[in-house]
One Martini backbone bead per residue (centre of mass of N, CA, C, O) as a GRO file, in nm:
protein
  168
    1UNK     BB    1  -1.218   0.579  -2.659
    2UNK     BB    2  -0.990   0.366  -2.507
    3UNK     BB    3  -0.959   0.292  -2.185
    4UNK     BB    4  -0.687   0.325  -1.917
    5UNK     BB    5  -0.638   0.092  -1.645
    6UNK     BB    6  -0.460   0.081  -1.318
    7UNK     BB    7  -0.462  -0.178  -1.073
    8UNK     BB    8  -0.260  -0.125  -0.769
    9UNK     BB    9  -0.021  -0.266  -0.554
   10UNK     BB   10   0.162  -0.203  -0.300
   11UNK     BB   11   0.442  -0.201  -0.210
   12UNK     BB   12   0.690  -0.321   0.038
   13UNK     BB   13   0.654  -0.316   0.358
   14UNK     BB   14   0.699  -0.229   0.641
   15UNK     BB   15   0.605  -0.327   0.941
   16UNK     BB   16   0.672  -0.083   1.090
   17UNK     BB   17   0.517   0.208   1.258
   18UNK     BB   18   0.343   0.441   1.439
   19UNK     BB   19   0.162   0.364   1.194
   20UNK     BB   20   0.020   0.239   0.942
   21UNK     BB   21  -0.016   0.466   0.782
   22UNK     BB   22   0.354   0.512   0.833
   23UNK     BB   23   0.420   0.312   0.629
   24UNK     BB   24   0.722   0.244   0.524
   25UNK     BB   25   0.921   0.160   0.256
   26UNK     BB   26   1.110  -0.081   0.165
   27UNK     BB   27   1.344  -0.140  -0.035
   28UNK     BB   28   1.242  -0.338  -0.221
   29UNK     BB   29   0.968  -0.185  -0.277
   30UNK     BB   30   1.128   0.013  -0.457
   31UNK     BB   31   1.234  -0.131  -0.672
   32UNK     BB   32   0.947  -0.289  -0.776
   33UNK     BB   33   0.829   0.014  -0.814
   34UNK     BB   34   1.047   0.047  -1.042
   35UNK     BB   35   0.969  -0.220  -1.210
   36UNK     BB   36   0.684  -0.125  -1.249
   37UNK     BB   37   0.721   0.129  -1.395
   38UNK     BB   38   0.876  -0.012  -1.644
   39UNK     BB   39   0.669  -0.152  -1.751
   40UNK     BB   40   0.483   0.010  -1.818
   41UNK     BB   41   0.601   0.222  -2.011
   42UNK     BB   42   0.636  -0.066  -2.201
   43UNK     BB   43   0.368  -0.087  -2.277
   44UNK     BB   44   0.255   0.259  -2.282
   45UNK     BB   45   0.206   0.362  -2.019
   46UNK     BB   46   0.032   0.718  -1.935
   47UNK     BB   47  -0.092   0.885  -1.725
   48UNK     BB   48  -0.340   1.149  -1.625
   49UNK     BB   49  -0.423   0.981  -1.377
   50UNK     BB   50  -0.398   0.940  -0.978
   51UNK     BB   51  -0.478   0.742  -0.763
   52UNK     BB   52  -0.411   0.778  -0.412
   53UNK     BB   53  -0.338   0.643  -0.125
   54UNK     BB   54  -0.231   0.871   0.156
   55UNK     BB   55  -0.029   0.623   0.274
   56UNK     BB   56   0.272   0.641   0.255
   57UNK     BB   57   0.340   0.354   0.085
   58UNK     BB   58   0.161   0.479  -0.179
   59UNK     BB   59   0.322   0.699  -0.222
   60UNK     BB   60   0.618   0.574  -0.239
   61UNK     BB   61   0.506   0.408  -0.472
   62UNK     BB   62   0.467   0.623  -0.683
   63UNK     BB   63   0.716   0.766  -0.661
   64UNK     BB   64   0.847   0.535  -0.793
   65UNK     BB   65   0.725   0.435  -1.039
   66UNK     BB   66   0.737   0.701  -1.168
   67UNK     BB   67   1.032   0.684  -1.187
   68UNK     BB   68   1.044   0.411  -1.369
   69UNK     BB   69   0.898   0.537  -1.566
   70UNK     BB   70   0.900   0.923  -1.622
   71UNK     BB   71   0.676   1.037  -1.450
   72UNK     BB   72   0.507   1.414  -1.426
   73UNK     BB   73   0.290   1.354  -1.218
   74UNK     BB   74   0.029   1.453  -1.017
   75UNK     BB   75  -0.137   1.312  -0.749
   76UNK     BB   76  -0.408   1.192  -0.611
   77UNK     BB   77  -0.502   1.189  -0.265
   78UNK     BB   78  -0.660   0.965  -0.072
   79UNK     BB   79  -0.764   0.905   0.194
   80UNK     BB   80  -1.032   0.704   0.156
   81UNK     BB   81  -0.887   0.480   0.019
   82UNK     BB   82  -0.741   0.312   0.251
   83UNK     BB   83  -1.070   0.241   0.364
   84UNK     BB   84  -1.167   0.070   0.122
   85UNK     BB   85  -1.352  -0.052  -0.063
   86UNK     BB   86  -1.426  -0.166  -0.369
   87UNK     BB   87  -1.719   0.024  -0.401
   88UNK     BB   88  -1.579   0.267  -0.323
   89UNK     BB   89  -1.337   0.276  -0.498
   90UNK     BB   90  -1.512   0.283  -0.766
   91UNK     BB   91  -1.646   0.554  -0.674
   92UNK     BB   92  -1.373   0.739  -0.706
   93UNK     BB   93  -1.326   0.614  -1.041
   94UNK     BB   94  -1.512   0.804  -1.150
   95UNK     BB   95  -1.414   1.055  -1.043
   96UNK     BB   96  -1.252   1.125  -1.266
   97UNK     BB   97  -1.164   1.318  -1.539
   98UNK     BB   98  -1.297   1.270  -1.830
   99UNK     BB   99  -1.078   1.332  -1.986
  100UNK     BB  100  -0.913   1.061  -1.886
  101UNK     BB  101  -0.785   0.811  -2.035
  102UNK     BB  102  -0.565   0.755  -1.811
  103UNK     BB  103  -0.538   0.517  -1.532
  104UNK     BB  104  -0.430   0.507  -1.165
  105UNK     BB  105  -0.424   0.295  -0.907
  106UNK     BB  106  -0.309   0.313  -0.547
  107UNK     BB  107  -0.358   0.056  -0.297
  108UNK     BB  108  -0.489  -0.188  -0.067
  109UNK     BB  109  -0.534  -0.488   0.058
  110UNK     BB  110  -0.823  -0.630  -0.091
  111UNK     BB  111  -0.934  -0.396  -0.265
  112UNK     BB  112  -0.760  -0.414  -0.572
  113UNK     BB  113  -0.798  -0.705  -0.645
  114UNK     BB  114  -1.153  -0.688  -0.636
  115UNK     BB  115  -1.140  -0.453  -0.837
  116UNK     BB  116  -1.024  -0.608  -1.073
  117UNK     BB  117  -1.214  -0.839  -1.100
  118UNK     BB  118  -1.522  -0.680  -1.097
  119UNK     BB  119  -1.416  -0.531  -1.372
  120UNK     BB  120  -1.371  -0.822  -1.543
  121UNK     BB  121  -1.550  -0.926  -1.837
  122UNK     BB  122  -1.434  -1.179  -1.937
  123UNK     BB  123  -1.270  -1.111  -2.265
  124UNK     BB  124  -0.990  -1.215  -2.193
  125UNK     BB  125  -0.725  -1.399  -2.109
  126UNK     BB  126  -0.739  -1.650  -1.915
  127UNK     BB  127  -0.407  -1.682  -1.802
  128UNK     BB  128  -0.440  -1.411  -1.671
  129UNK     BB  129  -0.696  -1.431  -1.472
  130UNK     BB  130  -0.535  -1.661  -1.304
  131UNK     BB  131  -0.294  -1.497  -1.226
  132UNK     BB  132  -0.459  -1.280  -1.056
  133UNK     BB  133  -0.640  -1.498  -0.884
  134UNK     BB  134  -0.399  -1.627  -0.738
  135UNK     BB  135  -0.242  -1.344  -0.681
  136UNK     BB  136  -0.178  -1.001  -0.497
  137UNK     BB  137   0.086  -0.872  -0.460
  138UNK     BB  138   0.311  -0.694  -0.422
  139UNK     BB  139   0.341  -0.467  -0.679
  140UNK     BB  140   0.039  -0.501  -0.883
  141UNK     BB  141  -0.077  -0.504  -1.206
  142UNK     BB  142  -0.387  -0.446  -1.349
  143UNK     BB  143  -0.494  -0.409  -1.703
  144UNK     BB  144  -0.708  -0.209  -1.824
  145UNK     BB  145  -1.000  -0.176  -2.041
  146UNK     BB  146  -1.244   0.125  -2.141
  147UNK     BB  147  -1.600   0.191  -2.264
  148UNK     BB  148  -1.611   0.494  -2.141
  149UNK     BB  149  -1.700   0.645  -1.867
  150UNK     BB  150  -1.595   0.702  -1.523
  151UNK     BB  151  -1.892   0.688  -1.426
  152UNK     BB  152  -1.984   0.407  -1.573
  153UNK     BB  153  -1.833   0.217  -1.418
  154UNK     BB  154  -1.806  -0.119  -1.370
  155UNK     BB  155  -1.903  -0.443  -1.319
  156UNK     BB  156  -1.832  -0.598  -1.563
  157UNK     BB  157  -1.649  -0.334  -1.803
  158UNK     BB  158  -1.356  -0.483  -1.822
  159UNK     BB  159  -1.035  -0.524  -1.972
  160UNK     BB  160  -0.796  -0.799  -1.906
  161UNK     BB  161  -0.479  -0.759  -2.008
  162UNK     BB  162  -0.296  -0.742  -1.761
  163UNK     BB  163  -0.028  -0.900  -1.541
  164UNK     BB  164   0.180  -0.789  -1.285
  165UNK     BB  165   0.509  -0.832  -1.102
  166UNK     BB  166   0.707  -0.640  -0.942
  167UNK     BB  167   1.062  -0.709  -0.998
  168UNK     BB  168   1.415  -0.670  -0.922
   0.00000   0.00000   0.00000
């Protein structure tokens, strides 16, 4: 059975906080965040499980869109997220647990922009993929099917279904 993977960058965070890792979200980013959340419901995704990194922004960014989709899961918090490069977070998203069908990852640029490049198969519609590649900016989501373990996910392993950026 295809799996479903979407690798999202938070929403818009403030520019200032005691420390980068406590900054929270601006009031747009929240708003985004759950129009982020609702075009995914609205596509069909109900996430398995959650991969968030643990920085304040990212949680919020959870919060919202789970509110904005209407989903009641609670997710995996991963402070490594934070501070991880592309090859890192692929080696996260591996460690998924094995039942989940559909997975939601949200963390930070450059990191899941180029996660979601390395990821993509190029045997997706070429418009969305230029849409991509365009730039992702905050609260964008990047919609992945993918056949196999999530040990086995690897670069070229999986189809980008769709590119969308939440905007309230």
């Amino acid at each position: 059975m295809p799996r479903r993977l979407v690798v999202m960058r938070h929403a818009k965070a403030e520019q200032d906080g005691p420390t980068d890792v406590e900054r929270p979200l601006a009031e747009r980013g929240r708003r985004d965040a759950r129009a982020a959340g609702a075009w995914l419901a609205s596509q069909g995704f109900s996430p398995d499980h959650a991969l968030v990194s643990a920085a304040l922004r990212t949680r919020e960014t959870w919060e919202a869109v789970a509110s904005g989709a209407g989903w009641k899961l609670e997710p995996d918090l991963d402070r490594g997220l934070y501070a991880a490069g592309p090859e890192s977070a692929l080696d996260l998203v591996r460690l998924a647990p094995s039942e989940a069908e559909s997975l939601i990852v949200i963390g930070h640029n450059p990191t899941v922009a180029v996660l979601a490049q390395v990821l993509d198969d190029g045997s997706g519609d070429p418009a969305v993929a230029g849409e991509m590649i365009g730039g992702f900016p905050t609260a964008s989501v990047a919609v992945l099917t993918y056949d196999g373990s999530w040990a086995d996910l690897g670069e070229g392993t999986a189809r980008l279904d769709a590119f969308h950026v939440g905007r309230a």
